[in-house]
XYZ file of N, CA and C in Angstrom:
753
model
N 156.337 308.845 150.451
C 155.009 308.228 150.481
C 154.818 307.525 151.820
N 153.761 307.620 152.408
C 153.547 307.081 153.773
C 153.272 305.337 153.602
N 153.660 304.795 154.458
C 153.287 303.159 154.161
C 151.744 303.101 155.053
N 151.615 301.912 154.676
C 150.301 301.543 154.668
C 150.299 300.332 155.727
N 150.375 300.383 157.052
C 150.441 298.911 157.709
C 149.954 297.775 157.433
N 150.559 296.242 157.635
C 149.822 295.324 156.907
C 150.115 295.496 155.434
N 150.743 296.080 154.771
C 150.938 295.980 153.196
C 152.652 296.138 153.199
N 153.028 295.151 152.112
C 154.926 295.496 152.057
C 154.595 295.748 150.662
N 155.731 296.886 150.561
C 155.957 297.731 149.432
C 156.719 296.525 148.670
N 156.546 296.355 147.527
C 157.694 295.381 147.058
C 158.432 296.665 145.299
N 159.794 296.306 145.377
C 160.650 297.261 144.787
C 160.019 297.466 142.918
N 160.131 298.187 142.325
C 159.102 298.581 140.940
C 160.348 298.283 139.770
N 160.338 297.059 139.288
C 160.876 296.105 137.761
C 160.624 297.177 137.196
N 161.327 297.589 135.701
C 161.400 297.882 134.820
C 160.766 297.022 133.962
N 160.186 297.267 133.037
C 159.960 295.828 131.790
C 160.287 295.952 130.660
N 161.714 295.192 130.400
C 162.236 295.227 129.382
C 162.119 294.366 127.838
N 161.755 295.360 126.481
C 161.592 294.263 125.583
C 162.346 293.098 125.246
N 161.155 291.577 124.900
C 162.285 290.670 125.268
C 163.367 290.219 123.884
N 162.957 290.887 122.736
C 163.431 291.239 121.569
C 164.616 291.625 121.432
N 166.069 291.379 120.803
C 167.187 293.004 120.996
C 167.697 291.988 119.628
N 168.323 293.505 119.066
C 168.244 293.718 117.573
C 170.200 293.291 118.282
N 170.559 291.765 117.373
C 172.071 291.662 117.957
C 173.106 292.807 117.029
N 172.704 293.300 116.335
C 173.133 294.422 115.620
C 173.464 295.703 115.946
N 172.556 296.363 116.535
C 172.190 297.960 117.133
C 171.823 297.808 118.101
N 170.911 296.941 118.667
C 170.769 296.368 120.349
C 169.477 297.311 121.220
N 168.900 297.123 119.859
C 167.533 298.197 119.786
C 166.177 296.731 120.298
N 165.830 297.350 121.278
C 164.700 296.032 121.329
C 163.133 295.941 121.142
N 162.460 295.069 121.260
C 161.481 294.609 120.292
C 160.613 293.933 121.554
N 158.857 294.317 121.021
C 157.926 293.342 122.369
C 157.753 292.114 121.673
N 157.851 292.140 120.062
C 157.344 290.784 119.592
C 158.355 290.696 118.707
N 158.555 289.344 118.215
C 159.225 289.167 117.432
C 159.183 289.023 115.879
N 158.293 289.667 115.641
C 157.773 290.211 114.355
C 158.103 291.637 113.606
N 158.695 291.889 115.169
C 158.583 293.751 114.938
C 160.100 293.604 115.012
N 160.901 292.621 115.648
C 162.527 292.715 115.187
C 162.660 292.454 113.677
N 162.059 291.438 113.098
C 162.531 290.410 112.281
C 162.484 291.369 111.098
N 160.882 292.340 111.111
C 161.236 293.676 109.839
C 161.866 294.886 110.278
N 162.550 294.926 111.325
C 163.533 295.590 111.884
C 164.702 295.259 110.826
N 165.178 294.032 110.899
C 166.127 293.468 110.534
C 166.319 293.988 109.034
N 165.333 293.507 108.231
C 164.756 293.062 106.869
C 165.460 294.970 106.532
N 164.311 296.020 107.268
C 164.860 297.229 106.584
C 165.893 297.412 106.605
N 166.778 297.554 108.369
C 168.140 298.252 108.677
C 168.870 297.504 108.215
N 169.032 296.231 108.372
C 170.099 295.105 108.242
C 170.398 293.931 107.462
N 169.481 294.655 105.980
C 168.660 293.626 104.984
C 169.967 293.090 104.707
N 170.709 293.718 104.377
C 172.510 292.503 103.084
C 172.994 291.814 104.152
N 172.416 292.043 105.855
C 173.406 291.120 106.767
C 172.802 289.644 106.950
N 171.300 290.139 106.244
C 170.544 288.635 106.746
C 170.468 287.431 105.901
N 170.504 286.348 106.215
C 170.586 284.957 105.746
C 169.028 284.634 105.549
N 168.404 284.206 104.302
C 167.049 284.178 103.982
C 167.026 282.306 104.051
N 166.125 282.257 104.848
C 165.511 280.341 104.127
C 165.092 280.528 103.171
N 165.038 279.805 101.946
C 164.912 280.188 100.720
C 163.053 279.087 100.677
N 163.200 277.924 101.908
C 162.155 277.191 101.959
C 161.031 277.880 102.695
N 161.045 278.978 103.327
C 160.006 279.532 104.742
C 160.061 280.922 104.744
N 161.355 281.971 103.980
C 161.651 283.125 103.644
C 162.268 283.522 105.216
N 162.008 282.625 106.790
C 162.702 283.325 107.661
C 164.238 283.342 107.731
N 164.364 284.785 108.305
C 165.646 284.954 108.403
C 166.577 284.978 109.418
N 168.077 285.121 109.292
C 168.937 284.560 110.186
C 169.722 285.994 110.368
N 170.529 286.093 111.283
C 171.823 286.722 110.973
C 172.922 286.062 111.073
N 172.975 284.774 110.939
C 174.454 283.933 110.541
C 173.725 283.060 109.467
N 174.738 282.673 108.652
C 174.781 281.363 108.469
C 174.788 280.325 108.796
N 175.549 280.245 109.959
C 175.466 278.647 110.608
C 174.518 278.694 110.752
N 173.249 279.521 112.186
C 171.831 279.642 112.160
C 171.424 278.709 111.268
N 171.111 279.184 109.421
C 170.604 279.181 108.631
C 170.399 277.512 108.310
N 171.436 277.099 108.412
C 172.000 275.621 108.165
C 171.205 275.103 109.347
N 171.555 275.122 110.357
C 170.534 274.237 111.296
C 169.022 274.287 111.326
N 169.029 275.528 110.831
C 167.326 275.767 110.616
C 166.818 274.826 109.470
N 167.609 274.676 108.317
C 166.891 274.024 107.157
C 166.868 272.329 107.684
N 168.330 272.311 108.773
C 168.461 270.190 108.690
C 167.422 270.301 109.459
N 166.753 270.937 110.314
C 166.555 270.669 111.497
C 164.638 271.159 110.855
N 164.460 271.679 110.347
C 163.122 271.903 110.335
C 162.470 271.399 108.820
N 163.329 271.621 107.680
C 163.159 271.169 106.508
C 163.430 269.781 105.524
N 165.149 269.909 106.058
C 165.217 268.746 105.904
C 164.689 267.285 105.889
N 164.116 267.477 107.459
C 163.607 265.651 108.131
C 162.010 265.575 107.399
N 161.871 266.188 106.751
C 160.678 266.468 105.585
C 160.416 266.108 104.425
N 162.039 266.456 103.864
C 161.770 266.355 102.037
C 161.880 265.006 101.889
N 160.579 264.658 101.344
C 160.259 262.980 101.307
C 160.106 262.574 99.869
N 160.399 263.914 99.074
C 160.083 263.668 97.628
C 161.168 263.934 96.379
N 161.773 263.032 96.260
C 163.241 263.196 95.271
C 162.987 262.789 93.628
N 163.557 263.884 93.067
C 163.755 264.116 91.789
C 164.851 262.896 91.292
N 164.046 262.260 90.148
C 164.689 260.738 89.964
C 165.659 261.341 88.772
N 165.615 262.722 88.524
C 167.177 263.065 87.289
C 168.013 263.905 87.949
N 167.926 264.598 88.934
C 168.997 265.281 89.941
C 168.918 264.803 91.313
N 168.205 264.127 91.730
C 168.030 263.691 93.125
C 167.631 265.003 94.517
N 167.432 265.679 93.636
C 166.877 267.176 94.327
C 165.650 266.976 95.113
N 165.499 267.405 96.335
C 164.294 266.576 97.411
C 163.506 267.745 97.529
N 161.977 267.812 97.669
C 161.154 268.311 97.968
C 159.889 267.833 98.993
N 159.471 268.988 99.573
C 158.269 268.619 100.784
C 157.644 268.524 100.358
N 156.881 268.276 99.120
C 155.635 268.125 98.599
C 155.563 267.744 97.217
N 154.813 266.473 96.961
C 154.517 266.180 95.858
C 154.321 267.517 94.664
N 153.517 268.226 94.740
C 153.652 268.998 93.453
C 154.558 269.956 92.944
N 155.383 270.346 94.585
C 156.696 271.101 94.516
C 157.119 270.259 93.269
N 157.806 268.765 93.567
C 158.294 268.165 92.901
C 157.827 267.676 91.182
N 156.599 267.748 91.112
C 156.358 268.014 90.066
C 156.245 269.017 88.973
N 155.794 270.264 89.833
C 156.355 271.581 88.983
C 158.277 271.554 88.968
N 159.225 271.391 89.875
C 160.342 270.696 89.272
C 160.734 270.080 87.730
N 160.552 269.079 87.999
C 160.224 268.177 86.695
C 159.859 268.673 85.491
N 158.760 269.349 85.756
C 158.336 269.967 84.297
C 159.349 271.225 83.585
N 159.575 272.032 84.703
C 160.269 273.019 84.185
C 161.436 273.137 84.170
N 162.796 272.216 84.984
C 163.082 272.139 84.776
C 163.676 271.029 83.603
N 163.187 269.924 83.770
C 163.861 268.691 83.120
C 163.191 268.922 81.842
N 162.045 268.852 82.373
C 160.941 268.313 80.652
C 160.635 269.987 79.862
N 161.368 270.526 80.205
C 161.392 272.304 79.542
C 160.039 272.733 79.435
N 159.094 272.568 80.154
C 157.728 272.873 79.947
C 157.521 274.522 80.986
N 156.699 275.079 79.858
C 156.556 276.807 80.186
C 155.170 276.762 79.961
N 154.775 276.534 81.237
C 152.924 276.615 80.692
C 152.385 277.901 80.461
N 152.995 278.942 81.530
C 152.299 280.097 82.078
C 152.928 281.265 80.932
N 151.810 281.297 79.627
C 152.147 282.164 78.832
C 151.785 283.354 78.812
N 152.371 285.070 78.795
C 152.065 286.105 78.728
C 151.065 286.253 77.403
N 150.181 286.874 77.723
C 148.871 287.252 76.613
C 149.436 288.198 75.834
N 150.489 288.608 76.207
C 150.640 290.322 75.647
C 151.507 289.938 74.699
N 152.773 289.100 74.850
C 153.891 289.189 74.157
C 153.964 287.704 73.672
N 153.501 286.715 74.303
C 153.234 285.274 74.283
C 154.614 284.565 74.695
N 155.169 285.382 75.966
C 156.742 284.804 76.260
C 156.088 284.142 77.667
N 156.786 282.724 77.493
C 156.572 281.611 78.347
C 157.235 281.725 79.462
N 156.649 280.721 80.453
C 157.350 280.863 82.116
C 156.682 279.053 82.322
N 158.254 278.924 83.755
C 157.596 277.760 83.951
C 156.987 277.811 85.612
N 156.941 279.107 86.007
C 155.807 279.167 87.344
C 154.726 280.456 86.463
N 153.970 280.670 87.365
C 152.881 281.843 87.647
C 152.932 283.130 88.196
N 154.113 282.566 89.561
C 154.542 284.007 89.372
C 155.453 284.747 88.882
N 156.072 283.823 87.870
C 157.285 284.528 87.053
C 156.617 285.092 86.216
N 155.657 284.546 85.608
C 153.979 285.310 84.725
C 154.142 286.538 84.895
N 153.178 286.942 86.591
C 153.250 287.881 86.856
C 154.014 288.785 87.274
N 155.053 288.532 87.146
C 156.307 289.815 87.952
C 156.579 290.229 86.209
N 156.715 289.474 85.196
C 156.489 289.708 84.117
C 156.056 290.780 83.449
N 154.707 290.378 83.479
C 153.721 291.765 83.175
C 153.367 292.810 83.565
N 153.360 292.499 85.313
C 153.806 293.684 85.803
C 154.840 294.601 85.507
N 155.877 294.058 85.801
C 157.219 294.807 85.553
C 157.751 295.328 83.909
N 157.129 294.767 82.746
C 157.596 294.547 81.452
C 156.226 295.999 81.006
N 155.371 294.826 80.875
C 154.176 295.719 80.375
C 153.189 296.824 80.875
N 153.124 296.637 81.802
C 152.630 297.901 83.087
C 153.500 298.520 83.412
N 155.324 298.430 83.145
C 155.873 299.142 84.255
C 155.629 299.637 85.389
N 155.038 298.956 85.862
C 154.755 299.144 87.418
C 155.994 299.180 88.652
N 155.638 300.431 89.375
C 156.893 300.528 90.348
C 155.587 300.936 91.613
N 155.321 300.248 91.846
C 154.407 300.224 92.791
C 155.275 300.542 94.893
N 156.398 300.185 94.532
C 156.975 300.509 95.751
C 158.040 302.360 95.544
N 157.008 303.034 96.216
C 157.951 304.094 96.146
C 158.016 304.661 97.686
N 159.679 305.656 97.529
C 160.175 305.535 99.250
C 159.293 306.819 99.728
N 159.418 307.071 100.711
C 157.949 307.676 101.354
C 159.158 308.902 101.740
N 160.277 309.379 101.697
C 161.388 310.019 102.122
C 161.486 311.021 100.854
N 162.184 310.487 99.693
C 162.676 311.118 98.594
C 161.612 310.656 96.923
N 160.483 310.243 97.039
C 159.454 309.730 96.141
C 160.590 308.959 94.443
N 161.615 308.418 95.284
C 161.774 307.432 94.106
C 161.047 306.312 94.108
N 160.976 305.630 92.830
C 159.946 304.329 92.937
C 160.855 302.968 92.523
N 160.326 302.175 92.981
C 160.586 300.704 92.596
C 159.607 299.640 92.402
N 160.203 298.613 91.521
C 158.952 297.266 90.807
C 159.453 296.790 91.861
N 160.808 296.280 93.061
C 160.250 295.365 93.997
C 160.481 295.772 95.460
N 160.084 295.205 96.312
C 160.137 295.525 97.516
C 161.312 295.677 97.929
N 162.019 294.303 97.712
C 163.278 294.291 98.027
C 164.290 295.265 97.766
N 164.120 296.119 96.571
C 164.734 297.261 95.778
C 164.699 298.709 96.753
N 163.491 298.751 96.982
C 163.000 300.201 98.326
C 163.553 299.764 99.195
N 163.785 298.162 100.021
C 163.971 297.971 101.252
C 165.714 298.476 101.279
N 166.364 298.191 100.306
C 167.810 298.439 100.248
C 167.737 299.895 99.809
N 167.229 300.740 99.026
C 167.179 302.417 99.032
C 167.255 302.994 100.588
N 166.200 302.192 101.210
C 165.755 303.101 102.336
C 166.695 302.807 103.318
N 167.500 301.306 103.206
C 168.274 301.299 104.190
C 169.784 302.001 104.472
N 170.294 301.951 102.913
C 171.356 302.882 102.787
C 171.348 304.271 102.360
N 170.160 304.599 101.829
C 170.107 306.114 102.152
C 169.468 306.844 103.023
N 168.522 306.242 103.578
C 167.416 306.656 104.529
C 167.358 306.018 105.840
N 168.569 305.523 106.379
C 168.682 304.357 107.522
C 167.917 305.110 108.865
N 169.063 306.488 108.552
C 169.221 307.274 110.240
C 167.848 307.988 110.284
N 166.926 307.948 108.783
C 165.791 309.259 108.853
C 164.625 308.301 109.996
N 164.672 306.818 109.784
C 163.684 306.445 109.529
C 163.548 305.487 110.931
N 164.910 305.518 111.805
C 164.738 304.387 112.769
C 163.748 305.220 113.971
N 162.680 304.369 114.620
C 162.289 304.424 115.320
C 160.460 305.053 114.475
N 160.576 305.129 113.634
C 158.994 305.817 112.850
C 158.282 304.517 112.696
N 157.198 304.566 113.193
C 155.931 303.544 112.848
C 155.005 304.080 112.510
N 153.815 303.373 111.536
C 152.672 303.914 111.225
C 151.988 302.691 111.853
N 151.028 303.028 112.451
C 149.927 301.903 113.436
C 148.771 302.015 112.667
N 148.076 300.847 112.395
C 146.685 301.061 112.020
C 145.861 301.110 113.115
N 144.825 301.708 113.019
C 143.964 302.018 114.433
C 142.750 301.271 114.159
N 142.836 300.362 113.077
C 141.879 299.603 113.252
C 142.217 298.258 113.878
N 143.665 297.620 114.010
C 143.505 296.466 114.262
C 145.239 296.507 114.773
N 145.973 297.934 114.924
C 146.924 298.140 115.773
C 148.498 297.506 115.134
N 148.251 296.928 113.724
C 149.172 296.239 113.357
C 150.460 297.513 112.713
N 151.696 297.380 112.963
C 152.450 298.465 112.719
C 153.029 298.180 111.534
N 153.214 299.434 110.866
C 154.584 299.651 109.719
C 155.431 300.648 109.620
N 155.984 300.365 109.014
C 157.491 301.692 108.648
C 157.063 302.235 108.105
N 156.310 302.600 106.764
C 156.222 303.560 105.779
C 154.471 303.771 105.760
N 154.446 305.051 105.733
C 152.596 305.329 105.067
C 152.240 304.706 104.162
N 153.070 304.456 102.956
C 152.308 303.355 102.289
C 151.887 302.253 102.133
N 152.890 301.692 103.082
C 152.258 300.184 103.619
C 150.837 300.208 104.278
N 150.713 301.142 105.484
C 149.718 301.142 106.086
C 148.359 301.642 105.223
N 148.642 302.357 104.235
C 147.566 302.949 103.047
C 147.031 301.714 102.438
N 147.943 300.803 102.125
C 147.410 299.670 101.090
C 147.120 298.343 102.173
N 147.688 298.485 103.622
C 146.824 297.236 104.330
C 145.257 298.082 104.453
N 145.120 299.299 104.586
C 144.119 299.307 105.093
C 142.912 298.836 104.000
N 143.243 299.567 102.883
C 142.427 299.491 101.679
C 142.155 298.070 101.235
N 143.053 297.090 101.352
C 142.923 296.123 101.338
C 142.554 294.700 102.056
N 142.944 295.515 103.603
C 142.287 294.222 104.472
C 140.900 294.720 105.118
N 141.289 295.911 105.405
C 139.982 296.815 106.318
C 138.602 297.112 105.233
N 138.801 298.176 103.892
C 138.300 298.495 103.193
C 137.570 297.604 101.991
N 138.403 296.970 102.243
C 138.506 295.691 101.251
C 138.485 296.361 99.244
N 138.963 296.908 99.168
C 138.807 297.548 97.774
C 139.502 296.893 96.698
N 138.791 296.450 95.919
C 139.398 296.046 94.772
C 138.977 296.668 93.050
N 139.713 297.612 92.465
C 139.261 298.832 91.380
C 139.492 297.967 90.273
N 140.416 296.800 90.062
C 140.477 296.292 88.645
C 138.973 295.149 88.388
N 138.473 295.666 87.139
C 137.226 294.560 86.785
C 137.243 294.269 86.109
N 136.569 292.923 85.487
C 136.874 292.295 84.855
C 135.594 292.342 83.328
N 136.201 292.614 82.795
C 134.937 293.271 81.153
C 134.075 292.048 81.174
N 134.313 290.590 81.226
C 133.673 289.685 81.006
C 132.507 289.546 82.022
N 132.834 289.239 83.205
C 132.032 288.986 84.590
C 131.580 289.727 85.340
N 132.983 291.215 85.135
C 132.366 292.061 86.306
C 132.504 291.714 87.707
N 133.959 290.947 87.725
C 134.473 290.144 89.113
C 135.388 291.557 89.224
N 135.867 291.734 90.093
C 136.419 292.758 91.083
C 137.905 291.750 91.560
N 138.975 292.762 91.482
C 140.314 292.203 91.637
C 141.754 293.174 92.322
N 141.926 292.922 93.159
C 143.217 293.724 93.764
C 143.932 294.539 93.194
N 144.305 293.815 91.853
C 145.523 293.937 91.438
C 145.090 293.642 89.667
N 146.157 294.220 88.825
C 146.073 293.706 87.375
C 146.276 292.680 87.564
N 147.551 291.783 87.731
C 148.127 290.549 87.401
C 147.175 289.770 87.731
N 146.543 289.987 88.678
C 145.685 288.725 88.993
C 144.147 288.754 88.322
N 143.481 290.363 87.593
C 142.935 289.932 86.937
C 143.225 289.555 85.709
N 144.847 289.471 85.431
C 145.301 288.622 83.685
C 144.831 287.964 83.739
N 145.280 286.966 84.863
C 145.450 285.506 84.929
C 144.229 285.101 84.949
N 142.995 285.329 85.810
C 141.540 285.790 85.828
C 141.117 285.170 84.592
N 141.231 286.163 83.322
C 140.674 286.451 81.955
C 141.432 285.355 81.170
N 142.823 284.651 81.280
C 143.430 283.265 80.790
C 142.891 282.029 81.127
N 142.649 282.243 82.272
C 142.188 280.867 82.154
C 140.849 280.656 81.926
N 140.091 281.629 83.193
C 137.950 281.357 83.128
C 137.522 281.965 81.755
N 137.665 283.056 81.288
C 137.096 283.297 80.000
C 137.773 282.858 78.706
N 139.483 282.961 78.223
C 139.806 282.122 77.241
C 140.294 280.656 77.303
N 139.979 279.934 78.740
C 139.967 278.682 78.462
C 140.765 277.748 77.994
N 142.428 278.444 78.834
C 143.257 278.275 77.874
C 143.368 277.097 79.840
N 144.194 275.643 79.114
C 144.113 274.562 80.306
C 145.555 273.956 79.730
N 146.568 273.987 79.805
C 147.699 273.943 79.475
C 148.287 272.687 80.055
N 147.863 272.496 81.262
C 147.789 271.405 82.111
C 147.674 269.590 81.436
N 148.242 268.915 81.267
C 147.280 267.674 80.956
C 147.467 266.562 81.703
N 146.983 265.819 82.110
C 147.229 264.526 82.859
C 147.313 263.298 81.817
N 148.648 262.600 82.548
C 149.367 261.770 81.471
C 148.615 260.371 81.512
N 147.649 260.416 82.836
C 147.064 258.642 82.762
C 145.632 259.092 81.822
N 145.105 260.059 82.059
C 143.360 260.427 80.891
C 143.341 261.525 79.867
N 144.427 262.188 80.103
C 144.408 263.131 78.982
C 143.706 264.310 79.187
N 142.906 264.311 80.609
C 142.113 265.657 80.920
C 143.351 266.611 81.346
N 142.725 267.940 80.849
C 143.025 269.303 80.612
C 142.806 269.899 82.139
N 143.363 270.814 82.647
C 143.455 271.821 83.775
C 144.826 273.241 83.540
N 143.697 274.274 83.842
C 144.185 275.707 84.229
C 145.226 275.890 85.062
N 145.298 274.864 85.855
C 146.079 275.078 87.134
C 146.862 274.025 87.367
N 148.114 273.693 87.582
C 149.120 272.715 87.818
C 148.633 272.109 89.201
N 148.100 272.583 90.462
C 147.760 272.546 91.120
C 146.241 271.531 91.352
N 145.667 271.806 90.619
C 144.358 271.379 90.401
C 144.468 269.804 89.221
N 145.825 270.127 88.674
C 146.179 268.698 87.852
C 146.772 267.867 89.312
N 147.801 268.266 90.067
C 148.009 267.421 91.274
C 147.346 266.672 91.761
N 145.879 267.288 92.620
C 144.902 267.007 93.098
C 144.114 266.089 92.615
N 144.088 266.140 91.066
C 143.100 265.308 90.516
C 144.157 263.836 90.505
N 145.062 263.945 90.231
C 146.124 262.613 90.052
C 145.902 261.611 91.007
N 146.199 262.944 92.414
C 146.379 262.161 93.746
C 145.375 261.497 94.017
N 143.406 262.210 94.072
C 142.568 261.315 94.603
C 142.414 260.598 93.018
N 141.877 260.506 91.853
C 141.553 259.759 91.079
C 142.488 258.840 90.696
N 143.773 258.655 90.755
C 144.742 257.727 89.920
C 145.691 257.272 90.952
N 146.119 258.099 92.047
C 146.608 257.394 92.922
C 145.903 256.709 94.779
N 144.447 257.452 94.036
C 143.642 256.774 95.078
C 144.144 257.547 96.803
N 144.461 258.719 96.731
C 144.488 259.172 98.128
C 143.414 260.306 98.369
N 143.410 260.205 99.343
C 141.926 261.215 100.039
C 142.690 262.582 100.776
């Protein structure tokens, strides 16, 4: 190439991702795109926060992450195990279910109790729908959880699958499998929701969430009670709220 007087050539960088998988040493532009790197290829090696769901590949990691980000937080201790939580209602759904044996969140179908909502729903899903909503896009076996496909695909399907992305072209966000990208689209892009509701005629993602839907707004079931007035609430959440500004006077 001829030079150009008055101009210095300066030598042409490579640009390398700043991501690398300490595992396989495969690298990454963001760090979003390692971390479900990780999750598929290297799911049994990783250390989960059980408070934030991010993950580690050590343990020690794991430990400094919780003193150091969770820890200097939990301001709210359980006065029968001394068990600390970041948030008042954490700590009160605590309490109830474990100590005071309270199972608010009852299945309609079978009338078997839970003491969260989404134990509800993984419930009914999984029990009464048999739903296997995760199936591998390789060999069409199915699974009720994610976590279940993510370990299929990693030990049987490791070598088929490294380096395959599906991109949405509407908004460029990537995945591993066609079906992920089938159900973001339908759901964030398309916005489709096929379950309705006989009463209202409200529109819903998913079954489970129109159960829960039809339990509380149409049968009126409020399981909830507050111990200073005796008022009733659907939602453990919505009993919090009312405690905090009406009885303990915070805004």
């Amino acid at each position: 190439m001829a030079r150009v007087p008055g101009i210095r050539c300066l030598p042409m960088v490579a640009y390398v991702d700043p991501y690398q998988c300490r595992r396989c040493g495969k690298c990454f532009s963001r760090r979003s795109y390692l971390t479900r790197h990780r999750e598929i290829f290297h799911q049994r090696e990783l250390f989960k926060c059980q408070l934030c769901e991010q993950a580690f590949l050590r343990s020690s990691t794991l430990k400094r992450h919780i003193l150091k980000v969770h820890e200097t937080k939990r301001q709210f201790i359980c006065p029968h195990c001394s068990k600390t939580f970041s948030q008042q209602s954490n700590l009160n759904q605590h309490i109830s279910g474990v100590h005071e044996g309270r199972k608010p969140f009852t299945c309609p179908i079978c009338g078997r109790s839970f003491s969260r909502r989404s134990c509800s729903r993984k419930h009914i899903a999984m029990v009464h729908e048999r739903r296997r909503p995760f199936t591998c896009q390789i060999c069409g076996k199915s699974f009720s959880r994610q976590s279940y496909l993510s370990e299929h695909t990693s030990v049987l399907h490791g070598s088929e699958l490294r380096g395959r992305r599906f991109n949405c072209q509407q908004c460029n966000k990537s995945f591993s499998f066609q079906n992920n990208l089938n159900r973001h689209i339908s759901v964030v892009h398309e916005r489709r929701k096929s379950f309705t509701c006989r009463h209202c005629n409200r529109p819903f993602s998913n079954q489970s969430n129109l159960t829960v839907h039809v339990f509380e707004v149409h049968e009126e079931r409020r399981p909830f009670t507050c111990r200073h007035c005796n008022k009733f609430f659907s939602r453990l959440g919505s009993l919090n709220r009312h405690i905090s500004v009406i009885h303990e006077k915070r805004k």
